[in-house]
Short mmCIF file of C-alpha atoms and ligand atoms in Angstrom, two decimals:
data_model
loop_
_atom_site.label_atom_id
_atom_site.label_comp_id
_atom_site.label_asym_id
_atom_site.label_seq_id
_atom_site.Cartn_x
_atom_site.Cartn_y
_atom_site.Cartn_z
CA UNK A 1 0.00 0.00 0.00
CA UNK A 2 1.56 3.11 -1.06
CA UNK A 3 0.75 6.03 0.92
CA UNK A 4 1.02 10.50 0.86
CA UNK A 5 1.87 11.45 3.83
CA UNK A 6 1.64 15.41 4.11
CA UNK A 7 3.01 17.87 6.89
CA UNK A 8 2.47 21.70 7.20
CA UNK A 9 1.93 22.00 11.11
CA UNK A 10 4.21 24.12 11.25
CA UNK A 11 7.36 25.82 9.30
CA UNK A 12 8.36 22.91 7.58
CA UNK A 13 6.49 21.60 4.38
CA UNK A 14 7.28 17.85 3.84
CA UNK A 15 5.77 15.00 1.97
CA UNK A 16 6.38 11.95 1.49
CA UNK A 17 5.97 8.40 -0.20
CA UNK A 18 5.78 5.40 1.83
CA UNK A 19 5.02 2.13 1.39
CA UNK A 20 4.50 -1.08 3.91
CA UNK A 21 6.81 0.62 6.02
CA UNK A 22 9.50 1.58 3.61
CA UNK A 23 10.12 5.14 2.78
CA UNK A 24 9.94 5.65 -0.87
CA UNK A 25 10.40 9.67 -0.82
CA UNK A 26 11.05 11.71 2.05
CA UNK A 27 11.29 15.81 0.70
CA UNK A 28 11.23 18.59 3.83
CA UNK A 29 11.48 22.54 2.10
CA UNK A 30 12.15 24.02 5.23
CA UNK A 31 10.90 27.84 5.88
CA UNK A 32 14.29 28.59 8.54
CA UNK A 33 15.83 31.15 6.58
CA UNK A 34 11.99 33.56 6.24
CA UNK A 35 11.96 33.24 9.60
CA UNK A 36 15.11 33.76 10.83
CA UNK A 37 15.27 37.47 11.26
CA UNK A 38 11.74 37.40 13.06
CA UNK A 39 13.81 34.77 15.81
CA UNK A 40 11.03 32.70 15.58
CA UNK A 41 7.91 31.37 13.58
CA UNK A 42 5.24 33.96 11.85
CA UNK A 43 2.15 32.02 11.55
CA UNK A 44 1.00 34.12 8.07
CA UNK A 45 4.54 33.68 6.59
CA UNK A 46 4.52 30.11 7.40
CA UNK A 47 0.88 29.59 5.45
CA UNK A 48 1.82 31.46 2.37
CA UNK A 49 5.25 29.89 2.12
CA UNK A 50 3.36 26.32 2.71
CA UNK A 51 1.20 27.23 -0.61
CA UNK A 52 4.03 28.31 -2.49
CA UNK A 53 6.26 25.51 -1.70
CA UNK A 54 3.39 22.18 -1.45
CA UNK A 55 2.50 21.62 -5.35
CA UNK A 56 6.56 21.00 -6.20
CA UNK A 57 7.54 19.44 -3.24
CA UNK A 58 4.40 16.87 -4.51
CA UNK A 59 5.47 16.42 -7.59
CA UNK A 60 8.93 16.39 -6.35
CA UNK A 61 8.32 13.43 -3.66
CA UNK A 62 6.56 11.29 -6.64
CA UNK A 63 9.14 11.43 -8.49
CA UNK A 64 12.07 10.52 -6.27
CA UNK A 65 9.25 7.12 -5.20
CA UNK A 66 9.26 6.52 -8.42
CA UNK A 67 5.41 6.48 -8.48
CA UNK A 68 2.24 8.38 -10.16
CA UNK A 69 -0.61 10.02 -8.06
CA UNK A 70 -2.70 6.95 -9.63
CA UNK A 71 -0.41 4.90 -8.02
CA UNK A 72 -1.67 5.87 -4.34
CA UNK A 73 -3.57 3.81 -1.73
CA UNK A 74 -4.01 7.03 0.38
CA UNK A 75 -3.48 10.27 1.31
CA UNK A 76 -2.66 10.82 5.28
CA UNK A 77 -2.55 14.84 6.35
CA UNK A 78 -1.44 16.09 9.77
CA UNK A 79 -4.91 17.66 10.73
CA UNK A 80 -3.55 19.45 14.31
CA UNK A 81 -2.14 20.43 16.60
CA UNK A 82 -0.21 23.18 15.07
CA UNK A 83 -0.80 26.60 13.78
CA UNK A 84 -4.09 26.49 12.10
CA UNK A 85 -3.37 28.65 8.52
CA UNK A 86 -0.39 26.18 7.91
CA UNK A 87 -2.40 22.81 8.89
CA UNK A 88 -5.25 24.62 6.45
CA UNK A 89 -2.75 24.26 3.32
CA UNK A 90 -1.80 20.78 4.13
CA UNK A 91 -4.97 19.34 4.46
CA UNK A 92 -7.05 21.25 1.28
CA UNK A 93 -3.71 19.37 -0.77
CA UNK A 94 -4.79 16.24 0.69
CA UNK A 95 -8.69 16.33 0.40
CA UNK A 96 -7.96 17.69 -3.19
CA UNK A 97 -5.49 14.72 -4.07
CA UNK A 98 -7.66 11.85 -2.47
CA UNK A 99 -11.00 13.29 -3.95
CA UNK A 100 -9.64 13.33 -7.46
CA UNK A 101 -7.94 10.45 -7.00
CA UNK A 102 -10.85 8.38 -5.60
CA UNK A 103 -9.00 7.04 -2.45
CA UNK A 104 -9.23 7.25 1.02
CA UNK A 105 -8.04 10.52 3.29
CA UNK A 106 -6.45 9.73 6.62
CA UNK A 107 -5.96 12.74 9.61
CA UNK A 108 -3.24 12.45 11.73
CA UNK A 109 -2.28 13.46 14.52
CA UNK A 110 0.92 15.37 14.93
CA UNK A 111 2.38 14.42 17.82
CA UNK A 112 1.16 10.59 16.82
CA UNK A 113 3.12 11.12 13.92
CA UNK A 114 6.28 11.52 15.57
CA UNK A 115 5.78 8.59 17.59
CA UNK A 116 5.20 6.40 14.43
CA UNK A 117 8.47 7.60 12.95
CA UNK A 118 10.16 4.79 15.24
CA UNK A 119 8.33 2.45 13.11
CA UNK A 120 9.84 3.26 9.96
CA UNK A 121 13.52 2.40 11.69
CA UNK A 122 12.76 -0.04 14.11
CA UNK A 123 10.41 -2.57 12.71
CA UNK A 124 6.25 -2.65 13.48
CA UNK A 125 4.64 -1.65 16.56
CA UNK A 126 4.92 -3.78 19.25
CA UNK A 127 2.97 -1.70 22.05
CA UNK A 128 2.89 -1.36 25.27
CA UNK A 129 5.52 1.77 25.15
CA UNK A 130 6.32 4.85 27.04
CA UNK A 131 6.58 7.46 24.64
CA UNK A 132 8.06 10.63 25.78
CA UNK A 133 7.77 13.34 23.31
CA UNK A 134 9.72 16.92 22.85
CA UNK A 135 9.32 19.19 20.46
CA UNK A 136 9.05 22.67 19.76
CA UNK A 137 5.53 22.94 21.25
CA UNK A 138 5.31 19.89 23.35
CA UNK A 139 6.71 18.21 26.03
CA UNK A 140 4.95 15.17 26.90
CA UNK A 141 5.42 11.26 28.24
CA UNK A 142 2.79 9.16 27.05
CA UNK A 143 1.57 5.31 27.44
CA UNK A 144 0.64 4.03 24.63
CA UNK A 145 -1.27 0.90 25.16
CA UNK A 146 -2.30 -0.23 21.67
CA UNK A 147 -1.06 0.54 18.03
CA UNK A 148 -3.11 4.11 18.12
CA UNK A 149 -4.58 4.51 21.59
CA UNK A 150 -2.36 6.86 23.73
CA UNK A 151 -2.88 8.16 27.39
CA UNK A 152 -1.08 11.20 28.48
CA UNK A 153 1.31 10.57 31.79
CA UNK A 154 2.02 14.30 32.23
CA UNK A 155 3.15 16.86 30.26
CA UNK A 156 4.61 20.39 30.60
CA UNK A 157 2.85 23.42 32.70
CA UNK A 158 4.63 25.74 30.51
CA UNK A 159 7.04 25.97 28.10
CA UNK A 160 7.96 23.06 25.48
CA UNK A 161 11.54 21.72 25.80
CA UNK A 162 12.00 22.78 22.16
CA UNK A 163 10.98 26.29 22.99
CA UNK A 164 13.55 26.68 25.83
CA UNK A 165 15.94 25.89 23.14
CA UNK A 166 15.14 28.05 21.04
CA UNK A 167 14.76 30.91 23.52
CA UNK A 168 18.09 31.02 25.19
CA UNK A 169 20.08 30.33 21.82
CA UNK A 170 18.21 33.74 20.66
CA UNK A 171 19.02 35.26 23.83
CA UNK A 172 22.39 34.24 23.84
CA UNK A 173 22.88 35.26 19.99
CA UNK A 174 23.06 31.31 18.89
CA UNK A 175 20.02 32.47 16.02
CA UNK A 176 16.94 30.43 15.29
CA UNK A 177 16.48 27.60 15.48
CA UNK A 178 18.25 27.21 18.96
CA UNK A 179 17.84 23.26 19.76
CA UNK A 180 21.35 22.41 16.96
CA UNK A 181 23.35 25.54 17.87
CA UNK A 182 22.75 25.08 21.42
CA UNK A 183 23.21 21.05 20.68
CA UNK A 184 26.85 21.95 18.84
CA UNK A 185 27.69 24.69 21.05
CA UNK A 186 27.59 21.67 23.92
CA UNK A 187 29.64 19.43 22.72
CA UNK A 188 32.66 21.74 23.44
CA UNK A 189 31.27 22.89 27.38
CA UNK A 190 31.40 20.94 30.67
CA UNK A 191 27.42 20.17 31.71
CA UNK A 192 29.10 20.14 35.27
CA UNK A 193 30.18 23.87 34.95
CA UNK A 194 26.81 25.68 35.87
CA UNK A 195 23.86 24.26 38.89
CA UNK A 196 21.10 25.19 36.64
CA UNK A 197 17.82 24.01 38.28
CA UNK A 198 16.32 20.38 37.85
CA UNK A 199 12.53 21.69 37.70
CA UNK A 200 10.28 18.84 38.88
CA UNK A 201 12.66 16.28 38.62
CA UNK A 202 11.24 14.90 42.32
CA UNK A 203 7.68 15.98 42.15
CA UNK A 204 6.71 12.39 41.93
CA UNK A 205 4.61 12.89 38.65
CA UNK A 206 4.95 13.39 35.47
CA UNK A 207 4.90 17.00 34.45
CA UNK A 208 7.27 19.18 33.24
CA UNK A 209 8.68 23.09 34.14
CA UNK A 210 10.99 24.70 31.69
CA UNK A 211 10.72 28.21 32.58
CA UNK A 212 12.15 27.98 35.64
CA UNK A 213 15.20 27.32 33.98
CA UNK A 214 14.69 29.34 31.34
CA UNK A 215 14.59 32.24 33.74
CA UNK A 216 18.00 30.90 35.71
CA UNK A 217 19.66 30.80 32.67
CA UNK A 218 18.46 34.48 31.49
CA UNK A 219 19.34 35.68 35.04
CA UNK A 220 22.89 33.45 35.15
CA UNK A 221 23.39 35.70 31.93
CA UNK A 222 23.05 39.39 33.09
CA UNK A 223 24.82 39.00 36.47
CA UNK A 224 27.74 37.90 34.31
CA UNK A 225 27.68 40.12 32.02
CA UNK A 226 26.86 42.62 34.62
CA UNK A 227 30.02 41.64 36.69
CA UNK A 228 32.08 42.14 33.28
CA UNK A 229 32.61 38.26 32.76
CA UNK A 230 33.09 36.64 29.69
CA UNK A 231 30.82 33.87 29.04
CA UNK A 232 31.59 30.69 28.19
CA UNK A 233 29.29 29.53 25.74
CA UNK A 234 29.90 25.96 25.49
CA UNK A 235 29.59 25.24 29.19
CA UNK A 236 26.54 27.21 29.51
CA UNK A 237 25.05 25.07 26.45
CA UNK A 238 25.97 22.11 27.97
CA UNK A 239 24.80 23.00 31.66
CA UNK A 240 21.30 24.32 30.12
CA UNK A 241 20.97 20.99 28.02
CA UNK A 242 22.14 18.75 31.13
CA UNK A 243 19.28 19.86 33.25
CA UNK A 244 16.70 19.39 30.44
CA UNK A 245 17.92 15.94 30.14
CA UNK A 246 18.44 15.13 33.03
CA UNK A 247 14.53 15.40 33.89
CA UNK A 248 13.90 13.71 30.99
CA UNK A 249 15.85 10.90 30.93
CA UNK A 250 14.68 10.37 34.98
CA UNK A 251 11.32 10.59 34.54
CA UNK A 252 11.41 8.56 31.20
CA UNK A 253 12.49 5.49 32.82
CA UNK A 254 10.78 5.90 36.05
CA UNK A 255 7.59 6.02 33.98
CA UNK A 256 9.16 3.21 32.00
CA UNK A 257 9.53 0.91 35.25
CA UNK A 258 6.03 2.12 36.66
CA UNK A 259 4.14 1.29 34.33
CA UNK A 260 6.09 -2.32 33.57
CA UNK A 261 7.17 -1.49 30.13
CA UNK A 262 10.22 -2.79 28.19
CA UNK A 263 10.46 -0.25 25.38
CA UNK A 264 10.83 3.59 25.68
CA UNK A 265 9.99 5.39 22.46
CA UNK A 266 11.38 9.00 22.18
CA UNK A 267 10.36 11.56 18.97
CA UNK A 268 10.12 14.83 18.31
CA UNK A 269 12.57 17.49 17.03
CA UNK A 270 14.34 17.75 20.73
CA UNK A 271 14.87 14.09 20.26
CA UNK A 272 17.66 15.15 17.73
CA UNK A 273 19.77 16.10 20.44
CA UNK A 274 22.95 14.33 20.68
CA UNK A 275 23.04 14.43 24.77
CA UNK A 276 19.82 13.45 25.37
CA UNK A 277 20.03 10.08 22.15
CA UNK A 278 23.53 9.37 24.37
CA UNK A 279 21.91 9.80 27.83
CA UNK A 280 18.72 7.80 27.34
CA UNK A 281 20.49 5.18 25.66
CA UNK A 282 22.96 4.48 28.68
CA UNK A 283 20.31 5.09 31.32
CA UNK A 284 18.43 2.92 29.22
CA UNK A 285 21.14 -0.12 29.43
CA UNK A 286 21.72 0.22 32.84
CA UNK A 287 17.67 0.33 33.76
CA UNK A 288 17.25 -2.70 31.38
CA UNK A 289 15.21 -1.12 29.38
CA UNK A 290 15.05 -0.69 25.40
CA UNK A 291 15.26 2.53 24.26
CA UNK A 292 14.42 3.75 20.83
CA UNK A 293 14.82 6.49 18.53
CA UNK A 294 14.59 7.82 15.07
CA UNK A 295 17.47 8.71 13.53
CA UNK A 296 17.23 12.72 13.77
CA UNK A 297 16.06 13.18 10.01
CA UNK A 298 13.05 11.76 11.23
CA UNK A 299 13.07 13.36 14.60
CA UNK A 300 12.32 16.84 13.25
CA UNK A 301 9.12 17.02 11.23
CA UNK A 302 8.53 15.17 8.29
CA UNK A 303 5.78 13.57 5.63
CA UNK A 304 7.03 10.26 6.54
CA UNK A 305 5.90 10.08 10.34
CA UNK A 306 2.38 11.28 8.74
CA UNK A 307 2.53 8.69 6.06
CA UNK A 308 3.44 6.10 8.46
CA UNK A 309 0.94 6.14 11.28
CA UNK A 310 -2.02 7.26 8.41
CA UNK A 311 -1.08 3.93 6.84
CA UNK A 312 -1.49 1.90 10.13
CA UNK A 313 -4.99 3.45 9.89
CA UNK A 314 -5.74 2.81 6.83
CA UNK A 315 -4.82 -0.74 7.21
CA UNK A 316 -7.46 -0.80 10.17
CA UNK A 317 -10.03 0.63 7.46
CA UNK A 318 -9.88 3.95 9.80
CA UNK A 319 -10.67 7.13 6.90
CA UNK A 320 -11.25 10.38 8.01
CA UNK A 321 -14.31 12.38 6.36
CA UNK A 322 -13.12 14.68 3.33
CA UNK A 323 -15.30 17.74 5.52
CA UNK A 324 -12.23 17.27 8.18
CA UNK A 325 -11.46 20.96 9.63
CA UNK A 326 -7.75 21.83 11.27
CA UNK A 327 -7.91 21.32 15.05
CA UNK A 328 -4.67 23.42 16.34
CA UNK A 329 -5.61 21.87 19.61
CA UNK A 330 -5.50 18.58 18.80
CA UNK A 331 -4.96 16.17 21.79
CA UNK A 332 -3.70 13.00 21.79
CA UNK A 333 -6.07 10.39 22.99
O1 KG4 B 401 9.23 18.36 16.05
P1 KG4 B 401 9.78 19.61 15.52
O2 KG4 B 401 10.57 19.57 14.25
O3 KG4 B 401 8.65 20.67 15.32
C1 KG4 B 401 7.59 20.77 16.23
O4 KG4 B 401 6.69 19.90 16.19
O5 KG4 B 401 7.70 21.69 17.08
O6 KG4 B 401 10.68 20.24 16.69
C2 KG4 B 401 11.33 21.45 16.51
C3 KG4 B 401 12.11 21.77 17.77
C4 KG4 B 401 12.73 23.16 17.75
O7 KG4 B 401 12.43 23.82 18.96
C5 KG4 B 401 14.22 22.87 17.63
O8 KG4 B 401 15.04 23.84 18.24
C6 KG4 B 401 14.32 21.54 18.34
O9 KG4 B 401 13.17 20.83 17.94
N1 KG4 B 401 15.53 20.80 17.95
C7 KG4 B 401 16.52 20.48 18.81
C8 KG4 B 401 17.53 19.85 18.05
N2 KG4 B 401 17.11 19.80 16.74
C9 KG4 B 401 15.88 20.38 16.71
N3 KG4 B 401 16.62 20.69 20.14
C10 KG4 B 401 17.76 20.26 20.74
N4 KG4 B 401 18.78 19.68 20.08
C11 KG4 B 401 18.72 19.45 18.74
N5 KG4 B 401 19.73 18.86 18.09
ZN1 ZN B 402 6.89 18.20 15.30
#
């Protein structure tokens, strides 16, 4: 079954072929450089530049599969959460394509999406899992109990992981996006050299706090610059990205070992990050528990995490109505 997957949630446009769990085409034009000199996304330049860049990156991703739109089984859309004008683009492509094409529409979840990208890598689903999952707007372990049911452990009271990233590498000058400048600008700093605060690493649950730290790190900042000091940016990369994974990799497992699963799944963009793929994978040995990953192509977002779980739905004769509106708000359930 060869299936569209299509992703606009955000400021990346990607699409891609897969089929039976093999990627066939995989094509991302990302939107970085627009918003670069805003430091961050712009919802209305991120819809326009979805419409200008979504009818060649389609033609572009059949090509590279090797396959014609008749060729399709399906067309699976990320229908939330995510900024509503950019999910709008994605999903009138997709309702388009699988109403002239006569086959079935899938909506996907997001966040589900970037679970499923595991499954591309790592063979078929095999649940029960703990997922945790970090991106740029979420921050979130999950259990997920069967191939698409998902119940949410805890999540973050404020700010996604990704966002804290992205935040202190524009305060700090790193540019946008923060998550691989800060990640680089680590490898050369000593995540010993600064106490930056573990926020609910013992609050016995599973939420998360990131602006706590977010705020010691901003205040860490001005009182050395206000004393004069130079600052060492590789040590405060690597103490900011410590404490982040720290909590992560703690909670992960605990949740892991609570709920008496094997396997930890990890996706999302954050998931890229080279301290927290190395962390989770040695707390993970020593635990005795399997941790996976995608490799970080398929961390950040992509068509074939969307083509991927829509297919698994498909396959369970789930279709979602062509009338299917953007829900920004999305949950996982
Ligand atoms: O999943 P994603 O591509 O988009 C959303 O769904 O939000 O995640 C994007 C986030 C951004 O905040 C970016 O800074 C972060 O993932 N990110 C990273 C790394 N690569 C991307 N954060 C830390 N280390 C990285 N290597
Ligand atoms: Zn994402």
């Amino acid at each position: 079954m060869k299936v569209l997957g299509i992703e606009t949630s955000c400021d990346e446009t990607a699409v891609a072929v897969v089929e039976d769990g093999r990627v066939l085409s995989n094509v991302i034009a990302t939107q970085v450089d627009l918003h670069r000199r805003f430091g961050g996304v712009v919802p209305e330049v991120a819809s326009r530049a979805h419409v200008e860049a979504l009818n060649p990156l389609l033609d572009e991703a059949l090509e590279r599969a090797g396959a014609r739109f008749r060729d399709l089984d399906g067309v699976a859309v990320t229908v939330g959460p995510g900024l509503v004008g950019a999910l709008l683009v994605g999903i009138a492509a997709a309702k388009a394509l699988a109403f002239g094409l006569g086959v079935p529409l899938v909506g996907v979840n997001h966040l589900e999406g970037h679970i499923w990208a595991n499954f591309l890598e790592h063979g078929a689903a095999e649940p029960p899992y703990v997922c945790l999952v970090v991106s740029g707007g979420h921050t979130m372990l999950v259990h997920m109990t069967d191939e698409h049911s998902y119940r949410i452990l805890g999540q973050t009271v404020d700010d996604a992981a990704g966002e804290a990233f992205d935040k202190i590498a524009r305060f700090i000058g790193l540019g946008f996006p923060g998550g691989p400048a800060l990640d680089a600008a680590a490898r050369d700093g000593d995540p010993n050299a600064i106490a930056f605060p573990r926020s609910m690493e013992g609050s016995g649950d599973y939420a998360f706090s990131l602006s706590g730290l977010k705020t010691a790190v901003l205040r860490w900042v001005k009182a050395e610059r206000a004393a004069g000091r130079d600052i060492d940016v590789g040590d405060l990369a690597a103490s900011f990205q410590e404490a982040i994974v720290d909590v992560q990799v703690s909670k992960t497992l605990r949740a892991a070992g609570e709920m008496g699963v094997g396997t930890v799944l990890l996706g999302g963009g954050v998931v890229a990050n080279s301290r927290l793929r190395e962390r989770m994978t040695s707390a993970g040995e020593e635990a005795g528990v399997r941790v996976l990953f995608p490799s970080p192509a398929l961390c950040t977002d992509n068509g074939a995490m969307i083509a991927a779980a829509g297919a698994s739905r498909l396959r369970r004769g789930e279709t979602t109505p062509l009338g299917v509106a953007a829900d920004p708000a999305l949950e996982l359930s």
